[in-house]
PDB file of C-alpha atoms in Angstrom:
ATOM      1  CA  MET A   1      72.708  39.318  -2.102  1.00 97.00           C
ATOM      2  CA  LYS A   2      73.710  39.395   1.926  1.00 98.00           C
ATOM      3  CA  VAL A   3      76.804  38.889   3.572  1.00 98.00           C
ATOM      4  CA  LEU A   4      76.179  37.883   7.572  1.00 98.00           C
ATOM      5  CA  LEU A   5      79.318  38.414   9.876  1.00 98.00           C
ATOM      6  CA  THR A   6      78.713  36.700  13.044  1.00 98.00           C
ATOM      7  CA  ALA A   7      80.412  38.209  16.000  1.00 98.00           C
ATOM      8  CA  THR A   8      80.979  37.724  19.578  1.00 96.00           C
ATOM      9  CA  VAL A   9      83.170  40.765  21.262  1.00 97.00           C
ATOM     10  CA  THR A  10      82.792  39.260  24.691  1.00 95.00           C
ATOM     11  CA  PRO A  11      82.811  35.432  24.559  1.00 92.00           C
ATOM     12  CA  THR A  12      80.713  33.503  26.951  1.00 87.00           C
ATOM     13  CA  VAL A  13      82.418  30.208  25.741  1.00 73.00           C
ATOM     14  CA  VAL A  14      86.263  30.060  26.542  1.00 63.00           C
ATOM     15  CA  GLY A  15      87.145  26.332  26.090  1.00 64.00           C
ATOM     16  CA  HIS A  16      89.120  25.655  23.551  1.00 66.00           C
ATOM     17  CA  LEU A  17      89.186  29.698  22.650  1.00 71.00           C
ATOM     18  CA  HIS A  18      92.624  31.120  22.356  1.00 76.00           C
ATOM     19  CA  ILE A  19      91.835  34.604  21.276  1.00 82.00           C
ATOM     20  CA  SER A  20      89.081  35.323  23.973  1.00 85.00           C
ATOM     21  CA  ASP A  21      90.232  39.037  25.057  1.00 91.00           C
ATOM     22  CA  PRO A  22      87.383  41.452  24.479  1.00 94.00           C
ATOM     23  CA  ALA A  23      90.086  44.103  23.376  1.00 96.00           C
ATOM     24  CA  THR A  24      91.428  42.219  20.553  1.00 94.00           C
ATOM     25  CA  ARG A  25      88.331  40.577  19.591  1.00 95.00           C
ATOM     26  CA  ARG A  26      87.012  43.903  19.100  1.00 97.00           C
ATOM     27  CA  ARG A  27      90.172  45.171  16.992  1.00 96.00           C
ATOM     28  CA  HIS A  28      89.682  42.227  14.710  1.00 96.00           C
ATOM     29  CA  TYR A  29      86.334  43.020  14.036  1.00 98.00           C
ATOM     30  CA  LEU A  30      87.145  46.897  13.410  1.00 98.00           C
ATOM     31  CA  GLY A  31      89.501  45.448  10.690  1.00 97.00           C
ATOM     32  CA  SER A  32      87.354  43.177   9.182  1.00 98.00           C
ATOM     33  CA  LEU A  33      84.603  45.823   9.184  1.00 98.00           C
ATOM     34  CA  ARG A  34      87.010  47.994   6.886  1.00 98.00           C
ATOM     35  CA  ARG A  35      87.610  45.256   4.315  1.00 98.00           C
ATOM     36  CA  TRP A  36      84.111  43.875   3.878  1.00 98.00           C
ATOM     37  CA  VAL A  37      82.151  47.281   3.702  1.00 98.00           C
ATOM     38  CA  PRO A  38      83.798  48.460   0.643  1.00 98.00           C
ATOM     39  CA  LEU A  39      83.283  44.744  -1.026  1.00 98.00           C
ATOM     40  CA  ALA A  40      79.854  44.612  -0.168  1.00 98.00           C
ATOM     41  CA  ALA A  41      79.105  48.265  -1.568  1.00 98.00           C
ATOM     42  CA  HIS A  42      81.261  46.827  -4.991  1.00 97.00           C
ATOM     43  CA  LEU A  43      78.864  44.138  -5.059  1.00 96.00           C
ATOM     44  CA  GLY A  44      75.705  45.411  -4.359  1.00 97.00           C
ATOM     45  CA  ALA A  45      75.225  43.280  -1.391  1.00 98.00           C
ATOM     46  CA  GLU A  46      74.089  44.271   2.289  1.00 98.00           C
ATOM     47  CA  LEU A  47      76.135  43.254   4.784  1.00 98.00           C
ATOM     48  CA  VAL A  48      74.470  42.153   8.188  1.00 98.00           C
ATOM     49  CA  LEU A  49      76.477  42.146  11.293  1.00 98.00           C
ATOM     50  CA  VAL A  50      74.814  40.133  14.192  1.00 98.00           C
ATOM     51  CA  GLU A  51      76.647  40.310  17.390  1.00 98.00           C
ATOM     52  CA  ASN A  52      75.305  38.101  20.800  1.00 97.00           C
ATOM     53  CA  SER A  53      77.315  39.705  23.911  1.00 97.00           C
ATOM     54  CA  GLY A  54      75.909  43.156  23.666  1.00 97.00           C
ATOM     55  CA  GLU A  55      78.410  44.996  22.270  1.00 98.00           C
ATOM     56  CA  ASP A  56      77.144  48.649  20.782  1.00 98.00           C
ATOM     57  CA  LEU A  57      77.361  47.944  17.227  1.00 98.00           C
ATOM     58  CA  ALA A  58      76.539  51.424  16.308  1.00 98.00           C
ATOM     59  CA  SER A  59      79.591  52.740  18.129  1.00 98.00           C
ATOM     60  CA  LEU A  60      81.757  49.219  16.918  1.00 98.00           C
ATOM     61  CA  THR A  61      80.922  50.598  13.145  1.00 98.00           C
ATOM     62  CA  LYS A  62      81.532  54.110  13.794  1.00 98.00           C
ATOM     63  CA  ASP A  63      84.964  53.498  15.219  1.00 98.00           C
ATOM     64  CA  ALA A  64      85.907  51.291  11.979  1.00 98.00           C
ATOM     65  CA  LEU A  65      84.355  53.339   9.486  1.00 97.00           C
ATOM     66  CA  GLY A  66      83.265  56.767  10.869  1.00 97.00           C
ATOM     67  CA  GLU A  67      79.550  56.578   9.876  1.00 97.00           C
ATOM     68  CA  ILE A  68      77.245  53.802   9.408  1.00 98.00           C
ATOM     69  CA  PRO A  69      76.966  53.287   5.528  1.00 98.00           C
ATOM     70  CA  GLN A  70      73.405  52.515   4.220  1.00 97.00           C
ATOM     71  CA  HIS A  71      74.004  48.720   3.207  1.00 98.00           C
ATOM     72  CA  VAL A  72      75.241  47.806   6.659  1.00 98.00           C
ATOM     73  CA  LEU A  73      72.429  46.285   8.855  1.00 98.00           C
ATOM     74  CA  LEU A  74      73.059  45.901  12.454  1.00 98.00           C
ATOM     75  CA  LEU A  75      71.505  43.253  14.387  1.00 98.00           C
ATOM     76  CA  PRO A  76      72.090  42.594  17.971  1.00 98.00           C
ATOM     77  CA  ALA A  77      71.501  39.141  19.171  1.00 98.00           C
ATOM     78  CA  GLU A  78      70.351  38.053  22.731  1.00 96.00           C
ATOM     79  CA  LEU A  79      73.243  36.726  25.119  1.00 96.00           C
ATOM     80  CA  PRO A  80      73.271  33.009  24.675  1.00 95.00           C
ATOM     81  CA  ALA A  81      71.180  31.217  27.401  1.00 94.00           C
ATOM     82  CA  PRO A  82      73.429  28.744  29.944  1.00 94.00           C
ATOM     83  CA  GLU A  83      72.305  25.463  27.987  1.00 94.00           C
ATOM     84  CA  LEU A  84      73.645  27.005  24.626  1.00 94.00           C
ATOM     85  CA  VAL A  85      76.812  28.232  26.074  1.00 93.00           C
ATOM     86  CA  GLN A  86      77.316  24.543  27.350  1.00 94.00           C
ATOM     87  CA  ARG A  87      76.716  23.035  23.925  1.00 95.00           C
ATOM     88  CA  GLY A  88      79.982  25.358  22.614  1.00 93.00           C
ATOM     89  CA  LYS A  89      80.396  28.147  20.342  1.00 92.00           C
ATOM     90  CA  GLY A  90      79.091  26.694  17.445  1.00 95.00           C
ATOM     91  CA  ALA A  91      75.919  26.361  19.040  1.00 96.00           C
ATOM     92  CA  THR A  92      75.958  29.910  19.948  1.00 96.00           C
ATOM     93  CA  GLU A  93      76.925  30.710  16.315  1.00 97.00           C
ATOM     94  CA  ALA A  94      74.088  28.799  14.945  1.00 98.00           C
ATOM     95  CA  ALA A  95      71.711  31.018  17.095  1.00 98.00           C
ATOM     96  CA  MET A  96      72.803  33.981  15.433  1.00 98.00           C
ATOM     97  CA  MET A  97      72.479  32.025  11.905  1.00 98.00           C
ATOM     98  CA  ASP A  98      68.921  31.538  12.752  1.00 98.00           C
ATOM     99  CA  LEU A  99      68.467  34.938  13.917  1.00 98.00           C
ATOM    100  CA  PHE A 100      69.614  36.639  10.781  1.00 98.00           C
ATOM    101  CA  CYS A 101      67.591  34.034   8.897  1.00 98.00           C
ATOM    102  CA  ASP A 102      64.157  34.865  10.750  1.00 98.00           C
ATOM    103  CA  GLN A 103      64.999  38.575  10.305  1.00 98.00           C
ATOM    104  CA  PHE A 104      65.952  38.720   6.580  1.00 98.00           C
ATOM    105  CA  PHE A 105      64.158  35.987   4.816  1.00 98.00           C
ATOM    106  CA  ASP A 106      61.958  37.419   2.210  1.00 96.00           C
ATOM    107  CA  ASP A 107      63.201  35.967  -1.128  1.00 97.00           C
ATOM    108  CA  PRO A 108      63.983  32.538  -1.492  1.00 97.00           C
ATOM    109  CA  ALA A 109      66.138  32.731  -4.165  1.00 96.00           C
ATOM    110  CA  GLU A 110      68.516  35.579  -2.633  1.00 97.00           C
ATOM    111  CA  VAL A 111      72.157  34.396  -2.221  1.00 97.00           C
ATOM    112  CA  TRP A 112      73.406  34.683   1.404  1.00 98.00           C
ATOM    113  CA  PHE A 113      77.104  34.195   2.679  1.00 98.00           C
ATOM    114  CA  LYS A 114      78.308  33.759   6.135  1.00 98.00           C
ATOM    115  CA  CYS A 115      81.671  34.472   7.292  1.00 98.00           C
ATOM    116  CA  THR A 116      83.294  34.357  11.007  1.00 97.00           C
ATOM    117  CA  GLY A 117      83.094  38.030  11.767  1.00 97.00           C
ATOM    118  CA  ARG A 118      86.570  38.675  12.562  1.00 96.00           C
ATOM    119  CA  LEU A 119      88.046  37.261   9.201  1.00 97.00           C
ATOM    120  CA  PHE A 120      87.943  38.711   5.582  1.00 98.00           C
ATOM    121  CA  VAL A 121      88.009  36.542   2.382  1.00 97.00           C
ATOM    122  CA  SER A 122      90.236  38.683   0.180  1.00 96.00           C
ATOM    123  CA  ASN A 123      89.663  36.504  -3.358  1.00 95.00           C
ATOM    124  CA  PHE A 124      85.815  36.873  -2.823  1.00 97.00           C
ATOM    125  CA  CYS A 125      84.879  37.811  -6.373  1.00 95.00           C
ATOM    126  CA  GLU A 126      87.265  35.415  -7.762  1.00 94.00           C
ATOM    127  CA  CYS A 127      86.249  32.082  -5.736  1.00 93.00           C
ATOM    128  CA  VAL A 128      82.194  32.544  -5.160  1.00 94.00           C
ATOM    129  CA  PRO A 129      80.397  31.230  -8.207  1.00 87.00           C
ATOM    130  CA  ALA A 130      78.119  33.869 -10.049  1.00 83.00           C
ATOM    131  CA  PRO A 131      75.733  33.339 -10.373  1.00 88.00           C
ATOM    132  CA  LEU A 132      74.595  30.531  -7.509  1.00 92.00           C
ATOM    133  CA  PRO A 133      71.888  28.236  -9.060  1.00 92.00           C
ATOM    134  CA  PRO A 134      68.516  28.090  -7.292  1.00 92.00           C
ATOM    135  CA  HIS A 135      68.336  25.578  -4.299  1.00 95.00           C
ATOM    136  CA  ALA A 136      72.088  25.403  -4.084  1.00 97.00           C
ATOM    137  CA  LEU A 137      75.203  26.008  -1.596  1.00 97.00           C
ATOM    138  CA  ALA A 138      78.737  26.723  -1.867  1.00 97.00           C
ATOM    139  CA  ALA A 139      80.755  25.467   0.539  1.00 96.00           C
ATOM    140  CA  ARG A 140      84.054  23.219   1.126  1.00 94.00           C
ATOM    141  CA  LEU A 141      83.514  19.679   2.522  1.00 93.00           C
ATOM    142  CA  SER A 142      86.362  17.667   3.621  1.00 91.00           C
ATOM    143  CA  LEU A 143      86.556  14.499   1.593  1.00 85.00           C
ATOM    144  CA  ARG A 144      85.180  12.347   3.961  1.00 91.00           C
ATOM    145  CA  LEU A 145      81.710  14.499   3.612  1.00 93.00           C
ATOM    146  CA  ASP A 146      81.787  14.801   7.423  1.00 96.00           C
ATOM    147  CA  TYR A 147      82.961  18.224   8.167  1.00 97.00           C
ATOM    148  CA  LEU A 148      82.083  21.474   6.356  1.00 97.00           C
ATOM    149  CA  ASP A 149      84.152  24.885   6.775  1.00 96.00           C
ATOM    150  CA  SER A 150      82.008  27.018   8.724  1.00 96.00           C
ATOM    151  CA  ARG A 151      84.141  30.010   8.588  1.00 96.00           C
ATOM    152  CA  PHE A 152      82.764  30.719   5.043  1.00 98.00           C
ATOM    153  CA  PHE A 153      79.842  29.548   2.857  1.00 98.00           C
ATOM    154  CA  GLY A 154      76.979  30.400   0.943  1.00 98.00           C
ATOM    155  CA  ALA A 155      73.367  29.537   0.343  1.00 98.00           C
ATOM    156  CA  THR A 156      70.288  30.056  -1.100  1.00 98.00           C
ATOM    157  CA  ALA A 157      67.852  31.779   1.360  1.00 98.00           C
ATOM    158  CA  GLN A 158      65.411  28.812   1.046  1.00 97.00           C
ATOM    159  CA  LEU A 159      68.165  26.117   1.567  1.00 98.00           C
ATOM    160  CA  TRP A 160      69.327  28.119   4.485  1.00 98.00           C
ATOM    161  CA  ARG A 161      65.750  28.221   6.215  1.00 98.00           C
ATOM    162  CA  THR A 162      65.099  24.592   5.107  1.00 98.00           C
ATOM    163  CA  HIS A 163      68.756  22.806   6.150  1.00 98.00           C
ATOM    164  CA  PHE A 164      70.823  25.199   8.271  1.00 98.00           C
ATOM    165  CA  THR A 165      68.013  26.755  10.907  1.00 98.00           C
ATOM    166  CA  GLY A 166      67.969  25.104  13.989  1.00 98.00           C
ATOM    167  CA  ALA A 167      71.533  23.712  13.725  1.00 98.00           C
ATOM    168  CA  GLY A 168      72.503  24.689  17.302  1.00 97.00           C
ATOM    169  CA  ALA A 169      70.547  22.464  19.163  1.00 97.00           C
ATOM    170  CA  GLU A 170      72.406  19.198  17.730  1.00 98.00           C
ATOM    171  CA  VAL A 171      76.231  20.959  18.159  1.00 97.00           C
ATOM    172  CA  TRP A 172      77.713  19.083  21.252  1.00 97.00           C
ATOM    173  CA  GLU A 173      81.139  20.222  21.495  1.00 94.00           C
ATOM    174  CA  PRO A 174      82.444  18.219  24.596  1.00 93.00           C
ATOM    175  CA  ASP A 175      81.880  15.157  22.759  1.00 95.00           C
ATOM    176  CA  ASP A 176      83.737  16.522  19.546  1.00 94.00           C
ATOM    177  CA  PHE A 177      80.539  17.351  17.589  1.00 96.00           C
ATOM    178  CA  PRO A 178      81.023  20.573  16.537  1.00 96.00           C
ATOM    179  CA  ILE A 179      78.685  22.959  14.076  1.00 97.00           C
ATOM    180  CA  GLU A 180      81.004  21.978  11.295  1.00 97.00           C
ATOM    181  CA  LYS A 181      79.959  18.386  11.666  1.00 98.00           C
ATOM    182  CA  VAL A 182      76.197  19.195  11.715  1.00 98.00           C
ATOM    183  CA  LEU A 183      76.203  21.397   8.972  1.00 98.00           C
ATOM    184  CA  ALA A 184      77.980  18.734   6.884  1.00 98.00           C
ATOM    185  CA  ARG A 185      75.251  16.015   7.509  1.00 98.00           C
ATOM    186  CA  ARG A 186      72.453  18.818   7.021  1.00 98.00           C
ATOM    187  CA  THR A 187      74.446  19.300   3.512  1.00 98.00           C
ATOM    188  CA  LEU A 188      74.401  15.645   2.771  1.00 98.00           C
ATOM    189  CA  THR A 189      70.568  15.431   3.329  1.00 98.00           C
ATOM    190  CA  ALA A 190      69.888  18.655   1.505  1.00 98.00           C
ATOM    191  CA  LEU A 191      71.521  17.115  -1.914  1.00 97.00           C
ATOM    192  CA  GLY A 192      69.608  14.221  -1.012  1.00 97.00           C
ATOM    193  CA  GLN A 193      66.508  16.197  -1.518  1.00 97.00           C
ATOM    194  CA  GLY A 194      67.965  17.580  -4.809  1.00 97.00           C
ATOM    195  CA  ALA A 195      69.842  20.673  -3.819  1.00 97.00           C
ATOM    196  CA  ARG A 196      73.363  21.462  -5.812  1.00 96.00           C
ATOM    197  CA  LEU A 197      76.562  21.832  -4.388  1.00 95.00           C
ATOM    198  CA  VAL A 198      78.712  24.312  -6.261  1.00 93.00           C
ATOM    199  CA  ARG A 199      82.387  24.310  -5.679  1.00 89.00           C
ATOM    200  CA  PHE A 200      84.371  27.446  -4.844  1.00 92.00           C
ATOM    201  CA  ALA A 201      86.263  28.467  -8.177  1.00 88.00           C
ATOM    202  CA  THR A 202      89.413  28.651  -6.070  1.00 89.00           C
ATOM    203  CA  GLN A 203      89.854  28.192  -2.385  1.00 90.00           C
ATOM    204  CA  PRO A 204      89.018  30.970  -0.269  1.00 94.00           C
ATOM    205  CA  ALA A 205      91.819  33.308   0.764  1.00 93.00           C
ATOM    206  CA  ILE A 206      90.776  33.927   4.358  1.00 94.00           C
ATOM    207  CA  VAL A 207      92.393  37.004   6.510  1.00 94.00           C
ATOM    208  CA  GLY A 208      92.683  36.830   9.936  1.00 91.00           C
ATOM    209  CA  ARG A 209      93.625  35.174  12.672  1.00 78.00           C
ATOM    210  CA  SER A 210      92.183  31.680  14.362  1.00 69.00           C
ATOM    211  CA  GLY A 211      90.453  32.183  17.409  1.00 61.00           C
ATOM    212  CA  THR A 212      90.836  28.357  18.121  1.00 63.00           C
ATOM    213  CA  HIS A 213      94.282  27.338  17.560  1.00 55.00           C
ATOM    214  CA  ALA A 214      96.917  29.701  19.019  1.00 50.00           C
ATOM    215  CA  ARG A 215      99.673  30.066  16.163  1.00 58.00           C
ATOM    216  CA  ARG A 216      97.234  29.836  12.988  1.00 59.00           C
ATOM    217  CA  THR A 217      97.222  33.036  11.044  1.00 69.00           C
ATOM    218  CA  TYR A 218      95.400  32.312   7.861  1.00 67.00           C
ATOM    219  CA  ASN A 219      96.929  34.799   5.606  1.00 66.00           C
ATOM    220  CA  SER A 220     100.657  33.696   6.659  1.00 67.00           C
ATOM    221  CA  PRO A 221     103.214  33.319   4.043  1.00 74.00           C
ATOM    222  CA  VAL A 222     103.489  29.458   4.778  1.00 66.00           C
ATOM    223  CA  ARG A 223      99.652  29.007   4.627  1.00 66.00           C
ATOM    224  CA  SER A 224      99.399  31.181   1.345  1.00 66.00           C
ATOM    225  CA  ILE A 225     101.882  28.343  -0.276  1.00 67.00           C
ATOM    226  CA  LYS A 226      99.970  25.592   1.180  1.00 70.00           C
ATOM    227  CA  ARG A 227      96.627  27.151  -0.408  1.00 65.00           C
ATOM    228  CA  LEU A 228      98.510  27.190  -3.809  1.00 69.00           C
ATOM    229  CA  ALA A 229      99.503  24.022  -3.761  1.00 66.00           C
ATOM    230  CA  THR A 230      95.833  22.155  -2.578  1.00 74.00           C
ATOM    231  CA  ASN A 231      94.329  24.512  -5.090  1.00 65.00           C
ATOM    232  CA  GLN A 232      96.092  22.141  -7.879  1.00 63.00           C
ATOM    233  CA  LEU A 233      94.770  19.183  -6.370  1.00 63.00           C
ATOM    234  CA  GLU A 234      91.163  20.335  -6.044  1.00 68.00           C
ATOM    235  CA  ASN A 235      91.286  21.902  -9.520  1.00 68.00           C
ATOM    236  CA  LEU A 236      91.903  17.823 -10.429  1.00 61.00           C
ATOM    237  CA  LEU A 237      89.072  16.916  -8.179  1.00 64.00           C
ATOM    238  CA  LYS A 238      86.729  19.471  -9.881  1.00 67.00           C
ATOM    239  CA  GLY A 239      87.896  18.825 -13.184  1.00 70.00           C
ATOM    240  CA  PRO A 240      89.717  15.303 -14.902  1.00 70.00           C
ATOM    241  CA  LEU A 241      88.772  13.509 -11.646  1.00 62.00           C
ATOM    242  CA  LYS A 242      85.135  15.021 -10.911  1.00 68.00           C
ATOM    243  CA  GLY A 243      83.675  11.735 -11.896  1.00 65.00           C
ATOM    244  CA  LYS A 244      85.924   9.469 -10.396  1.00 61.00           C
ATOM    245  CA  MET A 245      84.572   7.121  -7.441  1.00 49.00           C
ATOM    246  CA  TYR A 246      86.823   6.424  -4.583  1.00 50.00           C
TER     247      TYR A 246
END
């Protein structure tokens, strides 16, 4: 298993971005690494940190942990080209996903998870299906099936390479077509070709602050209560109502 953390310490895309201060963002990445590294070690997984603004990843990791653990892999990405920046932050994130796939694809059945690098999933072991079946993905989609939560999702490596690479070329945030909509469309294509969508056992408990919405802290008491409430509805949709047509 590999867990990809996408990172941009000094963003070039600042439109609709609330947290753009590099020092603040760097502190968030430090905190995230301190949480992810022991979890990845517990899971026997490799943690891959990809960053695209020229940050010294070795220095960042040492500042967080004092050393670079063997299961932490650092992958600097090129600065995004101006035409990619114009498409929006989702396009630059997609480029990091592509780089990760190019560098680490060697086992089609390997399970890959992606998380926005400033965030952490505190109930990873409880929500992630184990094992993930071949040619499958674990993700949260809107009921209208037009939006995939790109903060955290997983897929087998072959499905990722086949359906999730090259997504940046379809992102165009100026016209409200972010990466979440692109990945949702590609997921539907994958399902039409025989892939399997596996629901998380419970809603991921995401820790951290939204970079886009000024006052949104994912693990705030209010949002935690909302998560518990929506879990009840999701359990109905995964259980007694899973075959219901609407």
